[in-house]
Amino acid sequence: MDIVLVHGAGGRPTTWSEVAPLLTARGHRLFTVTNPMTSLADDVANTAAVLAETTGPVLLAGHSYGGAVISNVGRDPRVKGLVYIAAFGPDEGETVSEIVERYEPAEISKYMRRGPNGDWKSETSQEFWDEIGPDLSTEQRAVVEAEGRKAENLIFTQPSGTPAWRTLPSWYLVADDDRTLRPEAQNDMASRMKATVEHVLGSHYTTLVWPRRVADLIHTATAAVGAAS
């Protein structure tokens, strides 16, 4: 099955660098995106263009903010299922910022810096790693730092469209020690989308820290939607 992997805010395809080989070994054809992160609409359009390269059926997987993207791109009839990895799953008319603001500020908020044009980027330090990504190896920290792209405010404040999770089967991997997207927010989103839920005890960098669990869940989802199609 074709699988489109969508990174989060500030990310790149390297988000999936440890997951991708595990999926390829199981016979899946993978597509990754490098979204511009100028607005949610722009990222949806960019991901939709990558989706057009697939032959289908397709499974979409999104990490973090990437979940907002797949919630919209998933309306394409070629998409058969959605997998959320510690990800946002906004409802119609809802923004990423609105979801975040329903909960106590996550620990990462103290490390977020706003650029002169309203863009956002996290400022890493030893204190950042100790608090936000304590389960990352030195090599994995280097991957995250190399991603380090800025994200325009519109990816967080632009309302989402009708979510594909209303009609598509969905899976959600909750990171129970996430200091970026609060676990209670993840659980609430997974519940309202009636997703099949699994949990890992780890930080927000789930695709790097738990690549086999991520790959296993994605593979399970492909098997389920493949059997149903």
PDB file of C-alpha atoms in Angstrom:
ATOM      1  CA  MET A   1       0.000   0.000   0.000  1.00  0.00           C
ATOM      2  CA  ASP A   2       1.127   3.565  -0.646  1.00  0.00           C
ATOM      3  CA  ILE A   3       1.816   5.548   2.516  1.00  0.00           C
ATOM      4  CA  VAL A   4       2.265   9.324   2.695  1.00  0.00           C
ATOM      5  CA  LEU A   5       4.249  10.479   5.736  1.00  0.00           C
ATOM      6  CA  VAL A   6       3.700  14.070   6.902  1.00  0.00           C
ATOM      7  CA  HIS A   7       6.050  15.861   9.306  1.00  0.00           C
ATOM      8  CA  GLY A   8       5.099  18.367  11.982  1.00  0.00           C
ATOM      9  CA  ALA A   9       5.856  22.051  12.482  1.00  0.00           C
ATOM     10  CA  GLY A  10       9.524  22.765  11.948  1.00  0.00           C
ATOM     11  CA  GLY A  11      10.077  19.265  10.594  1.00  0.00           C
ATOM     12  CA  ARG A  12      11.401  17.583   7.484  1.00  0.00           C
ATOM     13  CA  PRO A  13      11.139  14.055   6.070  1.00  0.00           C
ATOM     14  CA  THR A  14      13.948  13.112   8.486  1.00  0.00           C
ATOM     15  CA  THR A  15      11.197  12.957  11.120  1.00  0.00           C
ATOM     16  CA  TRP A  16      10.492   9.526   9.616  1.00  0.00           C
ATOM     17  CA  SER A  17      14.095   8.455   9.031  1.00  0.00           C
ATOM     18  CA  GLU A  18      13.965   5.549  11.484  1.00  0.00           C
ATOM     19  CA  VAL A  19      10.412   4.498  10.629  1.00  0.00           C
ATOM     20  CA  ALA A  20      10.715   4.503   6.837  1.00  0.00           C
ATOM     21  CA  PRO A  21      13.139   1.536   6.484  1.00  0.00           C
ATOM     22  CA  LEU A  22      10.881  -0.604   8.669  1.00  0.00           C
ATOM     23  CA  LEU A  23       7.882   0.121   6.450  1.00  0.00           C
ATOM     24  CA  THR A  24       9.811  -0.341   3.223  1.00  0.00           C
ATOM     25  CA  ALA A  25      10.975  -3.744   4.463  1.00  0.00           C
ATOM     26  CA  ARG A  26       7.323  -4.736   4.773  1.00  0.00           C
ATOM     27  CA  GLY A  27       6.658  -3.906   1.140  1.00  0.00           C
ATOM     28  CA  HIS A  28       5.050  -0.494   1.428  1.00  0.00           C
ATOM     29  CA  ARG A  29       5.746   2.312  -1.020  1.00  0.00           C
ATOM     30  CA  LEU A  30       6.480   5.527   0.824  1.00  0.00           C
ATOM     31  CA  PHE A  31       6.049   9.173  -0.051  1.00  0.00           C
ATOM     32  CA  THR A  32       7.299  11.999   2.165  1.00  0.00           C
ATOM     33  CA  VAL A  33       6.569  15.711   1.994  1.00  0.00           C
ATOM     34  CA  THR A  34       8.495  18.857   2.796  1.00  0.00           C
ATOM     35  CA  ASN A  35       5.714  21.287   3.522  1.00  0.00           C
ATOM     36  CA  PRO A  36       6.342  25.047   3.287  1.00  0.00           C
ATOM     37  CA  MET A  37       4.690  25.728   6.682  1.00  0.00           C
ATOM     38  CA  THR A  38       3.422  29.076   5.449  1.00  0.00           C
ATOM     39  CA  SER A  39      -0.224  28.245   6.241  1.00  0.00           C
ATOM     40  CA  LEU A  40      -2.370  25.197   6.847  1.00  0.00           C
ATOM     41  CA  ALA A  41      -3.950  25.657   3.414  1.00  0.00           C
ATOM     42  CA  ASP A  42      -0.523  25.768   1.732  1.00  0.00           C
ATOM     43  CA  ASP A  43       0.607  22.620   3.527  1.00  0.00           C
ATOM     44  CA  VAL A  44      -2.602  20.813   2.620  1.00  0.00           C
ATOM     45  CA  ALA A  45      -2.134  21.779  -1.032  1.00  0.00           C
ATOM     46  CA  ASN A  46       1.503  20.676  -1.018  1.00  0.00           C
ATOM     47  CA  THR A  47       0.647  17.320   0.548  1.00  0.00           C
ATOM     48  CA  ALA A  48      -2.246  16.864  -1.880  1.00  0.00           C
ATOM     49  CA  ALA A  49       0.235  17.311  -4.735  1.00  0.00           C
ATOM     50  CA  VAL A  50       2.339  14.474  -3.320  1.00  0.00           C
ATOM     51  CA  LEU A  51      -0.797  12.373  -2.908  1.00  0.00           C
ATOM     52  CA  ALA A  52      -1.436  12.833  -6.635  1.00  0.00           C
ATOM     53  CA  GLU A  53       1.781  10.890  -7.321  1.00  0.00           C
ATOM     54  CA  THR A  54       0.449   7.766  -5.624  1.00  0.00           C
ATOM     55  CA  THR A  55      -1.423   4.983  -7.325  1.00  0.00           C
ATOM     56  CA  GLY A  56      -3.615   4.180  -4.314  1.00  0.00           C
ATOM     57  CA  PRO A  57      -5.112   3.028  -2.118  1.00  0.00           C
ATOM     58  CA  VAL A  58      -3.327   5.328   0.312  1.00  0.00           C
ATOM     59  CA  LEU A  59      -2.801   5.600   4.048  1.00  0.00           C
ATOM     60  CA  LEU A  60      -1.819   8.977   5.513  1.00  0.00           C
ATOM     61  CA  ALA A  61       0.334   9.266   8.647  1.00  0.00           C
ATOM     62  CA  GLY A  62       1.025  12.557  10.402  1.00  0.00           C
ATOM     63  CA  HIS A  63       3.224  13.531  13.308  1.00  0.00           C
ATOM     64  CA  SER A  64       2.320  16.491  15.535  1.00  0.00           C
ATOM     65  CA  TYR A  65       1.008  19.382  13.385  1.00  0.00           C
ATOM     66  CA  GLY A  66       1.091  16.957  10.454  1.00  0.00           C
ATOM     67  CA  GLY A  67      -2.103  15.511  11.884  1.00  0.00           C
ATOM     68  CA  ALA A  68      -3.928  18.737  11.010  1.00  0.00           C
ATOM     69  CA  VAL A  69      -2.671  18.373   7.448  1.00  0.00           C
ATOM     70  CA  ILE A  70      -3.770  14.759   6.986  1.00  0.00           C
ATOM     71  CA  SER A  71      -7.154  15.541   8.546  1.00  0.00           C
ATOM     72  CA  ASN A  72      -7.792  17.746   5.498  1.00  0.00           C
ATOM     73  CA  VAL A  73      -5.911  15.886   2.762  1.00  0.00           C
ATOM     74  CA  GLY A  74      -7.706  12.706   3.811  1.00  0.00           C
ATOM     75  CA  ARG A  75     -10.904  13.878   2.128  1.00  0.00           C
ATOM     76  CA  ASP A  76      -9.395  12.662  -1.159  1.00  0.00           C
ATOM     77  CA  PRO A  77     -11.235   9.436  -2.123  1.00  0.00           C
ATOM     78  CA  ARG A  78      -7.951   7.554  -2.613  1.00  0.00           C
ATOM     79  CA  VAL A  79      -7.224   7.839   1.112  1.00  0.00           C
ATOM     80  CA  LYS A  80      -8.485   4.846   3.084  1.00  0.00           C
ATOM     81  CA  GLY A  81      -7.189   5.518   6.573  1.00  0.00           C
ATOM     82  CA  LEU A  82      -5.352   7.918   8.879  1.00  0.00           C
ATOM     83  CA  VAL A  83      -2.645   7.408  11.485  1.00  0.00           C
ATOM     84  CA  TYR A  84      -1.889  10.092  14.064  1.00  0.00           C
ATOM     85  CA  ILE A  85       1.443   9.984  15.881  1.00  0.00           C
ATOM     86  CA  ALA A  86       1.210  12.335  18.896  1.00  0.00           C
ATOM     87  CA  ALA A  87      -0.646  14.555  16.458  1.00  0.00           C
ATOM     88  CA  PHE A  88      -3.316  17.209  16.147  1.00  0.00           C
ATOM     89  CA  GLY A  89      -6.699  16.171  14.808  1.00  0.00           C
ATOM     90  CA  PRO A  90      -8.738  19.386  14.553  1.00  0.00           C
ATOM     91  CA  ASP A  91     -12.465  19.411  13.965  1.00  0.00           C
ATOM     92  CA  GLU A  92     -14.144  21.580  11.332  1.00  0.00           C
ATOM     93  CA  GLY A  93     -13.486  25.273  11.922  1.00  0.00           C
ATOM     94  CA  GLU A  94     -11.033  24.534  14.712  1.00  0.00           C
ATOM     95  CA  THR A  95      -7.428  25.717  14.785  1.00  0.00           C
ATOM     96  CA  VAL A  96      -4.324  24.116  16.223  1.00  0.00           C
ATOM     97  CA  SER A  97      -3.961  27.080  18.566  1.00  0.00           C
ATOM     98  CA  GLU A  98      -7.483  26.611  19.910  1.00  0.00           C
ATOM     99  CA  ILE A  99      -6.708  23.004  20.789  1.00  0.00           C
ATOM    100  CA  VAL A 100      -3.509  23.987  22.594  1.00  0.00           C
ATOM    101  CA  GLU A 101      -5.211  26.791  24.515  1.00  0.00           C
ATOM    102  CA  ARG A 102      -7.796  24.455  26.076  1.00  0.00           C
ATOM    103  CA  TYR A 103      -5.118  22.966  28.293  1.00  0.00           C
ATOM    104  CA  GLU A 104      -2.431  24.150  30.663  1.00  0.00           C
ATOM    105  CA  PRO A 105       0.613  25.365  28.695  1.00  0.00           C
ATOM    106  CA  ALA A 106       2.936  22.514  27.757  1.00  0.00           C
ATOM    107  CA  GLU A 107       6.505  22.688  28.982  1.00  0.00           C
ATOM    108  CA  ILE A 108       7.778  23.519  25.479  1.00  0.00           C
ATOM    109  CA  SER A 109       6.064  26.921  25.622  1.00  0.00           C
ATOM    110  CA  LYS A 110       8.959  28.386  27.605  1.00  0.00           C
ATOM    111  CA  TYR A 111      11.347  27.555  24.736  1.00  0.00           C
ATOM    112  CA  MET A 112       9.264  28.905  21.848  1.00  0.00           C
ATOM    113  CA  ARG A 113      10.536  32.089  20.214  1.00  0.00           C
ATOM    114  CA  ARG A 114       8.603  34.325  17.843  1.00  0.00           C
ATOM    115  CA  GLY A 115      10.330  35.882  14.851  1.00  0.00           C
ATOM    116  CA  PRO A 116       9.849  39.452  13.595  1.00  0.00           C
ATOM    117  CA  ASN A 117       7.185  38.330  11.120  1.00  0.00           C
ATOM    118  CA  GLY A 118       5.193  36.314  13.626  1.00  0.00           C
ATOM    119  CA  ASP A 119       6.808  32.986  12.754  1.00  0.00           C
ATOM    120  CA  TRP A 120       7.691  30.444  15.456  1.00  0.00           C
ATOM    121  CA  LYS A 121      10.748  28.329  16.190  1.00  0.00           C
ATOM    122  CA  SER A 122      11.877  26.490  19.296  1.00  0.00           C
ATOM    123  CA  GLU A 123      15.126  27.508  20.917  1.00  0.00           C
ATOM    124  CA  THR A 124      17.111  24.432  21.927  1.00  0.00           C
ATOM    125  CA  SER A 125      19.495  24.269  24.852  1.00  0.00           C
ATOM    126  CA  GLN A 126      20.652  21.617  27.272  1.00  0.00           C
ATOM    127  CA  GLU A 127      17.719  22.570  29.475  1.00  0.00           C
ATOM    128  CA  PHE A 128      15.389  22.086  26.497  1.00  0.00           C
ATOM    129  CA  TRP A 129      16.664  18.582  25.814  1.00  0.00           C
ATOM    130  CA  ASP A 130      16.579  17.619  29.485  1.00  0.00           C
ATOM    131  CA  GLU A 131      12.950  18.669  29.777  1.00  0.00           C
ATOM    132  CA  ILE A 132      11.403  18.204  26.330  1.00  0.00           C
ATOM    133  CA  GLY A 133      13.376  15.330  24.797  1.00  0.00           C
ATOM    134  CA  PRO A 134      15.129  13.425  27.587  1.00  0.00           C
ATOM    135  CA  ASP A 135      14.746  10.106  25.755  1.00  0.00           C
ATOM    136  CA  LEU A 136      16.602  11.207  22.604  1.00  0.00           C
ATOM    137  CA  SER A 137      20.139  10.027  21.908  1.00  0.00           C
ATOM    138  CA  THR A 138      22.826  12.527  20.929  1.00  0.00           C
ATOM    139  CA  GLU A 139      22.442  11.436  17.301  1.00  0.00           C
ATOM    140  CA  GLN A 140      18.672  11.864  17.424  1.00  0.00           C
ATOM    141  CA  ARG A 141      19.017  15.325  18.918  1.00  0.00           C
ATOM    142  CA  ALA A 142      21.192  16.224  15.939  1.00  0.00           C
ATOM    143  CA  VAL A 143      18.398  15.105  13.595  1.00  0.00           C
ATOM    144  CA  VAL A 144      15.889  17.350  15.373  1.00  0.00           C
ATOM    145  CA  GLU A 145      18.249  20.324  15.406  1.00  0.00           C
ATOM    146  CA  ALA A 146      19.011  19.878  11.698  1.00  0.00           C
ATOM    147  CA  GLU A 147      15.290  20.081  10.943  1.00  0.00           C
ATOM    148  CA  GLY A 148      14.887  23.351  12.835  1.00  0.00           C
ATOM    149  CA  ARG A 149      12.715  25.166  10.285  1.00  0.00           C
ATOM    150  CA  LYS A 150      10.530  28.130  11.206  1.00  0.00           C
ATOM    151  CA  ALA A 151       6.754  27.846  11.024  1.00  0.00           C
ATOM    152  CA  GLU A 152       4.491  30.733  10.094  1.00  0.00           C
ATOM    153  CA  ASN A 153       1.724  31.589  12.530  1.00  0.00           C
ATOM    154  CA  LEU A 154      -0.986  30.705   9.976  1.00  0.00           C
ATOM    155  CA  ILE A 155      -0.328  26.983  10.361  1.00  0.00           C
ATOM    156  CA  PHE A 156      -1.582  27.341  13.934  1.00  0.00           C
ATOM    157  CA  THR A 157      -4.357  29.895  13.447  1.00  0.00           C
ATOM    158  CA  GLN A 158      -5.995  28.935  10.153  1.00  0.00           C
ATOM    159  CA  PRO A 159      -9.258  27.018  10.691  1.00  0.00           C
ATOM    160  CA  SER A 160      -9.376  23.410   9.560  1.00  0.00           C
ATOM    161  CA  GLY A 161     -11.894  22.066   7.075  1.00  0.00           C
ATOM    162  CA  THR A 162     -14.203  19.072   7.453  1.00  0.00           C
ATOM    163  CA  PRO A 163     -11.997  16.398   9.039  1.00  0.00           C
ATOM    164  CA  ALA A 164     -11.478  13.141   7.205  1.00  0.00           C
ATOM    165  CA  TRP A 165     -11.462  11.297  10.529  1.00  0.00           C
ATOM    166  CA  ARG A 166     -15.239  11.703  10.667  1.00  0.00           C
ATOM    167  CA  THR A 167     -15.601   9.090   7.942  1.00  0.00           C
ATOM    168  CA  LEU A 168     -12.268   7.238   7.737  1.00  0.00           C
ATOM    169  CA  PRO A 169     -10.871   4.643  10.147  1.00  0.00           C
ATOM    170  CA  SER A 170      -8.197   6.250  12.284  1.00  0.00           C
ATOM    171  CA  TRP A 171      -5.392   5.125  14.579  1.00  0.00           C
ATOM    172  CA  TYR A 172      -3.671   7.209  17.256  1.00  0.00           C
ATOM    173  CA  LEU A 173      -0.376   6.666  19.079  1.00  0.00           C
ATOM    174  CA  VAL A 174      -0.372   8.701  22.305  1.00  0.00           C
ATOM    175  CA  ALA A 175       2.984   9.747  23.781  1.00  0.00           C
ATOM    176  CA  ASP A 176       2.324   9.563  27.511  1.00  0.00           C
ATOM    177  CA  ASP A 177       5.307  11.707  28.541  1.00  0.00           C
ATOM    178  CA  ASP A 178       4.857  14.376  25.871  1.00  0.00           C
ATOM    179  CA  ARG A 179       5.893  17.882  26.997  1.00  0.00           C
ATOM    180  CA  THR A 180       5.045  19.460  23.623  1.00  0.00           C
ATOM    181  CA  LEU A 181       1.471  18.311  22.990  1.00  0.00           C
ATOM    182  CA  ARG A 182      -0.124  17.415  26.295  1.00  0.00           C
ATOM    183  CA  PRO A 183      -1.116  13.727  26.580  1.00  0.00           C
ATOM    184  CA  GLU A 184      -4.575  14.715  27.811  1.00  0.00           C
ATOM    185  CA  ALA A 185      -5.082  16.682  24.584  1.00  0.00           C
ATOM    186  CA  GLN A 186      -3.952  13.663  22.574  1.00  0.00           C
ATOM    187  CA  ASN A 187      -6.330  11.385  24.443  1.00  0.00           C
ATOM    188  CA  ASP A 188      -9.240  13.786  23.966  1.00  0.00           C
ATOM    189  CA  MET A 189      -8.632  14.106  20.220  1.00  0.00           C
ATOM    190  CA  ALA A 190      -8.239  10.355  19.808  1.00  0.00           C
ATOM    191  CA  SER A 191     -11.483   9.809  21.699  1.00  0.00           C
ATOM    192  CA  ARG A 192     -13.579  12.185  19.622  1.00  0.00           C
ATOM    193  CA  MET A 193     -12.296  10.709  16.361  1.00  0.00           C
ATOM    194  CA  LYS A 194     -13.077   7.217  17.722  1.00  0.00           C
ATOM    195  CA  ALA A 195      -9.569   6.144  16.829  1.00  0.00           C
ATOM    196  CA  THR A 196      -7.924   2.858  17.681  1.00  0.00           C
ATOM    197  CA  VAL A 197      -5.498   4.003  20.390  1.00  0.00           C
ATOM    198  CA  GLU A 198      -2.117   2.772  21.545  1.00  0.00           C
ATOM    199  CA  HIS A 199       0.255   4.340  24.065  1.00  0.00           C
ATOM    200  CA  VAL A 200       4.021   4.657  24.430  1.00  0.00           C
ATOM    201  CA  LEU A 201       5.857   6.089  27.419  1.00  0.00           C
ATOM    202  CA  GLY A 202       7.965   8.728  25.754  1.00  0.00           C
ATOM    203  CA  SER A 203       8.421  12.290  24.590  1.00  0.00           C
ATOM    204  CA  HIS A 204       6.968  14.060  21.558  1.00  0.00           C
ATOM    205  CA  TYR A 205       9.743  12.699  19.328  1.00  0.00           C
ATOM    206  CA  THR A 206       7.870   9.441  18.963  1.00  0.00           C
ATOM    207  CA  THR A 207       9.013   8.582  15.449  1.00  0.00           C
ATOM    208  CA  LEU A 208      12.664   8.664  16.535  1.00  0.00           C
ATOM    209  CA  VAL A 209      12.343   7.135  19.996  1.00  0.00           C
ATOM    210  CA  TRP A 210       9.762   4.443  19.186  1.00  0.00           C
ATOM    211  CA  PRO A 211      10.208   3.779  15.437  1.00  0.00           C
ATOM    212  CA  ARG A 212       9.183   0.119  15.619  1.00  0.00           C
ATOM    213  CA  ARG A 213       5.989   0.895  17.523  1.00  0.00           C
ATOM    214  CA  VAL A 214       5.178   3.618  14.997  1.00  0.00           C
ATOM    215  CA  ALA A 215       5.900   1.316  12.040  1.00  0.00           C
ATOM    216  CA  ASP A 216       3.897  -1.503  13.603  1.00  0.00           C
ATOM    217  CA  LEU A 217       0.861   0.731  14.080  1.00  0.00           C
ATOM    218  CA  ILE A 218       1.065   2.064  10.521  1.00  0.00           C
ATOM    219  CA  HIS A 219       1.438  -1.466   9.162  1.00  0.00           C
ATOM    220  CA  THR A 220      -1.541  -2.627  11.243  1.00  0.00           C
ATOM    221  CA  ALA A 221      -3.603   0.226   9.806  1.00  0.00           C
ATOM    222  CA  THR A 222      -2.651  -0.664   6.228  1.00  0.00           C
ATOM    223  CA  ALA A 223      -3.655  -4.270   6.820  1.00  0.00           C
ATOM    224  CA  ALA A 224      -7.010  -3.177   8.249  1.00  0.00           C
ATOM    225  CA  VAL A 225      -7.924  -0.760   5.479  1.00  0.00           C
ATOM    226  CA  GLY A 226      -6.579  -3.135   2.834  1.00  0.00           C
ATOM    227  CA  ALA A 227      -8.844  -5.923   4.078  1.00  0.00           C
ATOM    228  CA  ALA A 228     -11.813  -3.565   4.113  1.00  0.00           C
ATOM    229  CA  SER A 229     -11.297  -2.206   0.582  1.00  0.00           C
TER     230      SER A 229
END
